[in-house]
C-alpha cells in the first residue's frame, strides 16, 4: 500500500516547496508516483493556486539522439540567464534505476548542485493513472515550485509519450544525420505538433541532407494540414509558424543559444496569437477527461461488484430474455444508478 499523506504534513511540504526546498518537491512527486490520482488529488488541490507560471518545453526523439545532452546544454543556457529550470526525463522502458537514467544523472552532474535546477527521472512503473497523467501532475508540482521552465524529455515511442508531448507549449523533435528513412518513422502524430526540429550531431556527415529532408517533409505536411482543418492541433500549426529546422552539436553546446532564441521566438508567437491559451484549453480538457476516466472506472468496478440492486439487474442477463442483453443492462445501469452513485 502506498504511504498515505496527512493534511498537516502536506501543508508543511507545500510550504517548503514554496520556499525552494527541492527535497519537498521530490517528496511530493514520490507521493504522486506511488499513490496515483487518489493522492495526487490532495496535492494538486492545495498547490493549484500557485501554478500557471512555468513554461513547458517538450523534447523527444529516437534513443541515443542526444536528447539528454541537449537538455543539459539548454538547461545550462537558461540557468545562466537566471531562470529556474526543472527537468523531467520520462523513460517508459527502463526500470527506475536503469542504465539510461543513471547516464542522464551523470551527464547532468555539472548542474546538479545548482540551486535553480531540479531533475527528476520517471519510469513507467504501472502508474495508477497512467504515465501521461502522472507527468501532468508532476508538472503542476514543479510549476508551483516556481520553475520558469519545465523541460520534459521523452523517447518518442508510445501513445502515452505523445500525450505527454502534447502538454508542452513548445515542442522540439531531435533527429540525427544519416537517419534516412528513419525520419519518416518519426510518428506522424508527433510531426504534426512539432514546433522546432533539431538535427543534433551536426558534427557528423550528412547533417544538411537531413535538414533538407525534414524541410521537404514540412512542405508536404503543410499541404496535408489544409485538407484537415477540422483537426485543432493542425490548425494551431498553420497559424503563422513554420517550424524551423536547426542544427546543433549538443555535447559541445554548439548552437544551443540559437535554439534558446527560437524557443523564445515561439513562446512570444504562441502568447501573442492566443495559441497558448488554446493549447491550455485543449490540455485542460485532456486533463479532466483523464481524471474522469480514472474516477469512473474505479467506481464502476466498485459499483458492479458491491451494489445488490445492480447485481440483480445483471442477473437478468442469465434469463436470455431479449430485453436483458449486456448492452441494454449497461445502459440501464448508466441511467438508473451511475449518476446517483458517483
Ligand atoms: N557526435 C555527437 N555525439 C553526441 C552529440 N550530442 C550527444 N552526443 C552523444 O550521443 C550519445 C547519446 O546521448 P544522450 O544525450 O544520452 O542521448 P539520448 O537521446 O538522451 O539517449 P536516450 O535517453 O538513451 O534515448 C552520447 O554518447 C553523447 O555524448 C553531438 O552533437 N555529436
Ligand atoms: Mg536521455
Coordinates of C-alpha atoms and ligand atoms in Angstrom, one line a residue:
X1 CA 0.0 0.0 0.0
X2 CA 1.3 3.5 -0.8
X3 CA 2.3 5.6 2.2
X4 CA -0.7 7.9 2.9
X5 CA -0.1 11.6 3.2
X6 CA -1.8 13.5 6.0
X7 CA -3.0 17.0 5.6
X8 CA -0.7 18.6 8.1
X9 CA 2.3 17.0 6.5
X10 CA 1.1 18.0 3.1
X11 CA 0.7 21.7 4.1
X12 CA 4.2 21.7 5.5
X13 CA 5.6 20.1 2.4
X14 CA 3.9 22.7 0.2
X15 CA 5.2 25.5 2.4
X16 CA 8.7 24.1 1.9
X17 CA 8.1 23.6 -1.8
X18 CA 7.2 27.3 -2.0
X19 CA 10.4 28.1 -0.2
X20 CA 12.5 26.4 -2.9
X21 CA 13.2 23.2 -0.9
X22 CA 14.0 20.6 -3.5
X23 CA 13.6 17.7 -1.1
X24 CA 10.0 18.8 -0.6
X25 CA 9.4 18.8 -4.4
X26 CA 11.0 15.4 -4.6
X27 CA 8.8 14.0 -1.8
X28 CA 5.6 15.4 -3.3
X29 CA 6.5 13.8 -6.6
X30 CA 7.1 10.5 -5.0
X31 CA 3.7 10.7 -3.3
X32 CA 2.2 11.3 -6.7
X33 CA 4.2 8.4 -8.4
X34 CA 3.3 5.9 -5.7
X35 CA -0.1 7.0 -4.7
X36 CA -1.6 7.8 -8.1
X37 CA -4.6 10.1 -8.7
X38 CA -6.1 9.4 -5.2
X39 CA -3.1 11.1 -3.6
X40 CA -2.3 13.5 -6.4
X41 CA -5.8 14.9 -5.8
X42 CA -4.9 16.2 -2.4
X43 CA -1.7 17.7 -3.5
X44 CA -3.0 19.3 -6.7
X45 CA -5.9 20.9 -4.9
X46 CA -3.5 22.6 -2.5
X47 CA -0.9 23.7 -4.9
X48 CA -3.2 24.7 -7.8
X49 CA -3.3 28.5 -6.8
X50 CA 0.5 28.6 -7.1
X51 CA 0.6 27.2 -10.7
X52 CA 0.4 28.8 -14.1
X53 CA 3.8 30.4 -14.3
X54 CA 6.0 27.8 -15.8
X55 CA 6.7 27.4 -19.5
X56 CA 6.7 23.8 -20.6
X57 CA 9.1 22.6 -23.3
X58 CA 8.8 19.0 -24.7
X59 CA 11.8 17.3 -26.2
X60 CA 11.6 14.0 -27.9
X61 CA 13.5 11.9 -30.5
X62 CA 14.9 8.4 -31.0
X63 CA 17.1 6.7 -28.5
X64 CA 20.6 8.0 -28.4
X65 CA 19.9 11.1 -30.5
X66 CA 21.4 13.3 -27.8
X67 CA 18.2 14.4 -26.0
X68 CA 19.7 14.4 -22.5
X69 CA 22.9 16.1 -23.7
X70 CA 20.9 18.7 -25.4
X71 CA 18.5 19.2 -22.4
X72 CA 21.6 19.6 -20.3
X73 CA 23.1 22.3 -22.6
X74 CA 19.8 24.1 -22.9
X75 CA 19.2 24.0 -19.1
X76 CA 22.7 25.4 -18.6
X77 CA 21.9 28.2 -21.0
X78 CA 18.7 29.0 -19.2
X79 CA 20.3 28.8 -15.8
X80 CA 22.9 31.3 -17.0
X81 CA 20.1 33.7 -17.7
X82 CA 19.0 33.2 -14.1
X83 CA 15.9 31.2 -14.9
X84 CA 14.8 28.4 -12.6
X85 CA 14.7 25.2 -14.6
X86 CA 13.2 21.8 -13.9
X87 CA 13.8 18.7 -16.0
X88 CA 11.6 15.6 -16.2
X89 CA 13.2 12.7 -18.0
X90 CA 10.5 10.2 -18.8
X91 CA 11.8 6.8 -19.7
X92 CA 9.0 4.3 -20.1
X93 CA 11.2 1.4 -20.9
X94 CA 13.8 1.4 -18.2
X95 CA 13.3 0.2 -14.7
X96 CA 13.8 3.0 -12.1
X97 CA 17.5 2.5 -11.6
X98 CA 18.2 1.5 -15.2
X99 CA 21.3 2.4 -17.1
X100 CA 19.9 5.1 -19.3
X101 CA 18.6 7.0 -16.3
X102 CA 21.8 6.7 -14.5
X103 CA 23.6 8.0 -17.6
X104 CA 21.3 11.1 -17.6
X105 CA 22.3 11.8 -14.0
X106 CA 26.0 11.5 -14.6
X107 CA 25.9 13.8 -17.6
X108 CA 23.8 16.3 -15.6
X109 CA 26.3 16.3 -12.8
X110 CA 27.8 19.7 -13.6
X111 CA 24.5 21.3 -13.0
X112 CA 23.2 19.0 -10.3
X113 CA 24.2 21.2 -7.5
X114 CA 22.9 24.4 -9.0
X115 CA 20.1 25.5 -6.7
X116 CA 18.0 26.7 -9.6
X117 CA 17.9 23.2 -11.2
X118 CA 15.7 20.3 -10.4
X119 CA 16.0 17.0 -12.2
X120 CA 13.7 14.0 -11.9
X121 CA 13.7 10.8 -13.8
X122 CA 10.4 9.0 -14.2
X123 CA 10.0 5.5 -15.3
X124 CA 6.7 3.8 -16.2
X125 CA 6.2 1.5 -13.2
X126 CA 2.5 0.9 -13.8
X127 CA 1.3 4.3 -12.6
X128 CA -2.3 4.0 -11.4
X129 CA -3.5 6.9 -13.5
X130 CA -1.1 6.3 -16.4
X131 CA 2.2 7.8 -17.2
X132 CA 0.8 10.8 -19.1
X133 CA -1.4 11.7 -16.2
X134 CA 1.3 11.3 -13.6
X135 CA 3.6 13.5 -15.7
X136 CA 0.8 16.2 -15.8
X137 CA 0.6 16.1 -12.0
X138 CA 4.3 16.3 -11.6
X139 CA 4.4 19.3 -13.9
X140 CA 1.9 21.0 -11.6
X141 CA 4.2 20.4 -8.6
X142 CA 7.2 21.8 -10.5
X143 CA 5.2 24.8 -11.6
X144 CA 4.2 25.5 -8.0
X145 CA 7.8 25.1 -7.1
X146 CA 8.4 28.3 -9.1
X147 CA 10.1 26.8 -12.2
X148 CA 10.4 29.3 -15.0
X149 CA 10.9 26.4 -17.5
X150 CA 10.0 22.8 -17.2
X151 CA 11.7 20.6 -19.8
X152 CA 10.2 17.2 -20.4
X153 CA 12.4 14.6 -22.2
X154 CA 10.7 11.6 -23.7
X155 CA 11.7 8.9 -26.2
X156 CA 9.1 9.2 -28.9
X157 CA 7.7 5.8 -28.9
X158 CA 4.3 5.2 -27.3
X159 CA 0.9 6.9 -27.2
X160 CA 1.4 8.0 -23.6
X161 CA 4.5 9.8 -24.7
X162 CA 2.7 11.6 -27.5
X163 CA 0.2 12.6 -24.8
X164 CA 3.0 14.0 -22.7
X165 CA 4.4 15.8 -25.6
X166 CA 1.0 17.4 -26.2
X167 CA 1.2 19.1 -22.7
X168 CA 4.2 21.1 -23.8
X169 CA 3.9 24.7 -25.1
X170 CA 6.9 24.4 -27.3
X171 CA 7.7 21.0 -28.7
X172 CA 11.0 20.0 -30.1
X173 CA 11.9 16.9 -32.1
X174 CA 15.5 15.8 -32.3
X175 CA 16.9 13.7 -35.2
X176 CA 20.4 12.9 -36.2
X177 CA 22.2 12.8 -39.6
X178 CA 22.0 9.7 -41.6
X179 CA 18.7 8.6 -40.2
X180 CA 17.4 8.5 -43.8
X181 CA 14.1 6.6 -43.9
X182 CA 14.0 6.7 -40.1
X183 CA 12.8 10.3 -40.3
X184 CA 9.7 9.0 -41.9
X185 CA 9.4 6.8 -38.9
X186 CA 9.0 9.7 -36.6
X187 CA 5.5 9.3 -35.5
X188 CA 3.1 11.2 -37.8
X189 CA 1.3 12.3 -34.6
X190 CA 4.5 13.9 -33.3
X191 CA 5.5 15.5 -36.6
X192 CA 2.2 17.4 -36.8
X193 CA 2.6 19.0 -33.4
X194 CA 6.3 19.8 -33.6
X195 CA 7.3 23.5 -33.3
X196 CA 11.1 23.2 -33.7
X197 CA 13.1 20.5 -35.4
X198 CA 16.7 19.9 -34.3
X199 CA 19.2 17.9 -36.2
X200 CA 21.7 17.1 -33.5
X201 CA 25.2 15.6 -34.0
X202 CA 25.8 18.1 -36.8
X203 CA 29.5 17.3 -36.5
X204 CA 28.7 14.0 -38.3
X205 CA 28.4 13.9 -42.1
X206 CA 25.1 14.5 -44.0
X207 CA 23.5 16.8 -41.4
X208 CA 22.5 19.2 -44.3
X209 CA 20.8 16.3 -46.1
X210 CA 18.8 15.5 -43.0
X211 CA 17.8 19.2 -42.7
X212 CA 16.7 19.2 -46.3
X213 CA 14.7 16.0 -45.8
X214 CA 12.8 17.5 -42.9
X215 CA 12.2 20.7 -44.8
X216 CA 10.7 18.6 -47.6
X217 CA 8.5 16.7 -45.2
X218 CA 7.3 20.0 -43.8
X219 CA 6.3 21.2 -47.3
X220 CA 4.3 18.1 -47.7
X221 CA 2.6 18.2 -44.3
X222 CA 1.8 21.9 -44.9
X223 CA -0.4 20.7 -47.8
X224 CA -1.9 18.0 -45.7
X225 CA -2.9 20.5 -43.0
X226 CA -5.0 22.5 -45.3
X227 CA -7.1 19.4 -46.1
X228 CA -7.7 18.6 -42.5
X229 CA -8.6 21.9 -41.0
X230 CA -11.0 20.4 -38.5
X231 CA -8.1 18.9 -36.6
X232 CA -7.5 21.5 -33.8
X233 CA -3.8 20.7 -33.4
X234 CA -3.1 21.1 -37.1
X235 CA -4.9 24.4 -37.2
X236 CA -2.6 25.7 -34.5
X237 CA 0.3 24.7 -36.6
X238 CA -0.9 26.5 -39.7
X239 CA -1.3 29.8 -37.9
X240 CA 1.8 31.7 -38.9
X241 CA 4.5 29.4 -37.7
X242 CA 6.6 27.3 -40.0
X243 CA 8.7 25.0 -37.7
X244 CA 12.3 26.0 -38.1
X245 CA 14.9 23.3 -38.6
X246 CA 18.2 23.9 -36.7
X247 CA 21.5 22.0 -36.5
X248 CA 23.2 21.5 -33.1
X249 CA 26.2 19.8 -31.6
X250 CA 24.8 19.2 -28.2
X251 CA 27.9 17.8 -26.5
X252 CA 29.8 21.0 -27.4
X253 CA 26.9 23.3 -26.6
X254 CA 27.1 24.5 -30.2
X255 CA 24.0 26.4 -31.5
X256 CA 22.2 25.9 -28.2
X257 CA 21.9 29.7 -27.8
X258 CA 20.3 29.8 -31.2
X259 CA 17.9 27.1 -30.1
X260 CA 17.0 29.0 -27.0
X261 CA 16.3 32.1 -29.2
X262 CA 14.0 30.0 -31.3
X263 CA 12.2 28.8 -28.2
X264 CA 11.8 32.4 -27.1
X265 CA 10.5 33.3 -30.5
X266 CA 8.0 30.5 -30.5
X267 CA 7.0 31.4 -26.9
X268 CA 6.3 35.0 -28.0
X269 CA 4.4 33.8 -31.0
X270 CA 2.1 31.4 -29.1
X271 CA 1.4 34.1 -26.5
X272 CA 0.7 36.9 -28.9
X273 CA -1.6 34.9 -31.2
X274 CA -3.6 33.3 -28.4
X275 CA -2.4 29.8 -29.4
X276 CA -1.0 29.2 -25.9
X277 CA -4.4 29.9 -24.4
X278 CA -5.9 27.5 -27.0
X279 CA -3.3 24.9 -26.1
X280 CA -4.1 25.3 -22.4
X281 CA -7.8 24.8 -23.1
X282 CA -7.1 21.5 -25.0
X283 CA -4.7 20.4 -22.3
X284 CA -7.2 21.0 -19.6
X285 CA -9.8 19.0 -21.5
X286 CA -7.4 16.1 -21.7
X287 CA -6.5 16.5 -18.0
X288 CA -10.1 16.5 -16.9
X289 CA -11.0 13.6 -19.3
X290 CA -8.2 11.5 -17.8
X291 CA -9.3 12.3 -14.2
X292 CA -12.9 11.4 -15.0
X293 CA -11.9 8.2 -16.7
X294 CA -9.9 7.2 -13.6
X295 CA -12.8 8.1 -11.2
X296 CA -15.4 6.4 -13.4
X297 CA -13.5 3.2 -14.0
X298 CA -12.6 2.9 -10.3
X299 CA -16.2 3.4 -9.2
X300 CA -17.7 1.2 -11.9
X301 CA -15.7 -1.8 -10.6
X302 CA -16.8 -1.0 -7.0
X303 CA -20.4 -0.5 -8.0
X304 CA -20.8 -3.5 -10.2
X305 CA -19.4 -5.8 -7.6
X306 CA -20.9 -4.4 -4.4
X307 CA -24.3 -2.9 -5.2
X308 CA -27.1 -5.5 -4.7
X309 CA -29.6 -3.7 -6.9
X310 CA -27.1 -3.7 -9.8
X311 CA -26.3 -7.3 -9.1
X312 CA -30.0 -8.1 -9.5
X313 CA -30.1 -6.3 -12.8
X314 CA -27.0 -8.1 -14.1
X315 CA -28.5 -11.4 -13.0
X316 CA -31.2 -10.9 -15.6
X317 CA -28.7 -11.4 -18.4
X318 CA -28.8 -15.1 -17.4
X319 CA -32.5 -15.3 -18.4
X320 CA -31.5 -14.8 -22.0
X321 CA -34.5 -12.6 -22.4
X322 CA -34.1 -10.3 -25.4
X323 CA -34.7 -7.2 -23.2
X324 CA -31.8 -8.1 -20.9
X325 CA -28.7 -8.3 -23.1
X326 CA -25.5 -6.9 -21.6
X327 CA -25.7 -3.7 -23.6
X328 CA -29.3 -2.9 -22.6
X329 CA -28.4 -3.7 -19.0
X330 CA -25.4 -1.4 -19.1
X331 CA -27.5 1.4 -20.5
X332 CA -30.0 0.8 -17.7
X333 CA -27.3 1.0 -15.1
X334 CA -25.9 4.2 -16.6
X335 CA -29.4 5.8 -16.4
X336 CA -30.5 4.5 -13.1
X337 CA -27.5 4.3 -10.9
X338 CA -24.3 5.8 -12.1
X339 CA -25.3 9.4 -11.7
X340 CA -26.6 8.7 -8.2
X341 CA -23.7 6.6 -7.2
X342 CA -20.9 9.0 -8.0
Ligands
LIG1 N1 28.8 13.2 -32.3 C1 28.0 13.7 -31.4 N2 27.6 13.0 -30.3 C2 26.7 13.5 -29.5 C3 26.2 14.8 -29.6 N3 25.3 15.1 -28.6 C4 25.3 13.9 -27.9 N4 26.1 13.0 -28.3 C5 26.4 11.7 -27.8 O1 25.4 10.8 -28.1 C6 25.2 9.8 -27.1 C7 23.8 9.7 -26.6 O2 23.5 11.0 -25.9 P1 22.3 11.1 -24.9 O3 22.2 12.5 -24.6 O4 22.3 10.1 -23.8 O5 21.1 10.7 -25.9 P2 19.5 10.5 -25.5 O6 18.8 10.8 -26.7 O7 19.2 11.2 -24.3 O8 19.5 8.9 -25.3 P3 18.4 8.0 -24.5 O9 17.8 8.9 -23.4 O10 19.1 6.8 -24.1 O11 17.4 7.8 -25.6 C8 26.2 10.2 -26.0 O12 27.4 9.4 -26.1 C9 26.5 11.7 -26.3 O13 27.8 12.1 -25.8 C10 26.6 15.6 -30.8 O14 26.3 16.7 -31.0 N5 27.5 14.9 -31.6
LIG2 MG1 18.3 10.5 -22.4

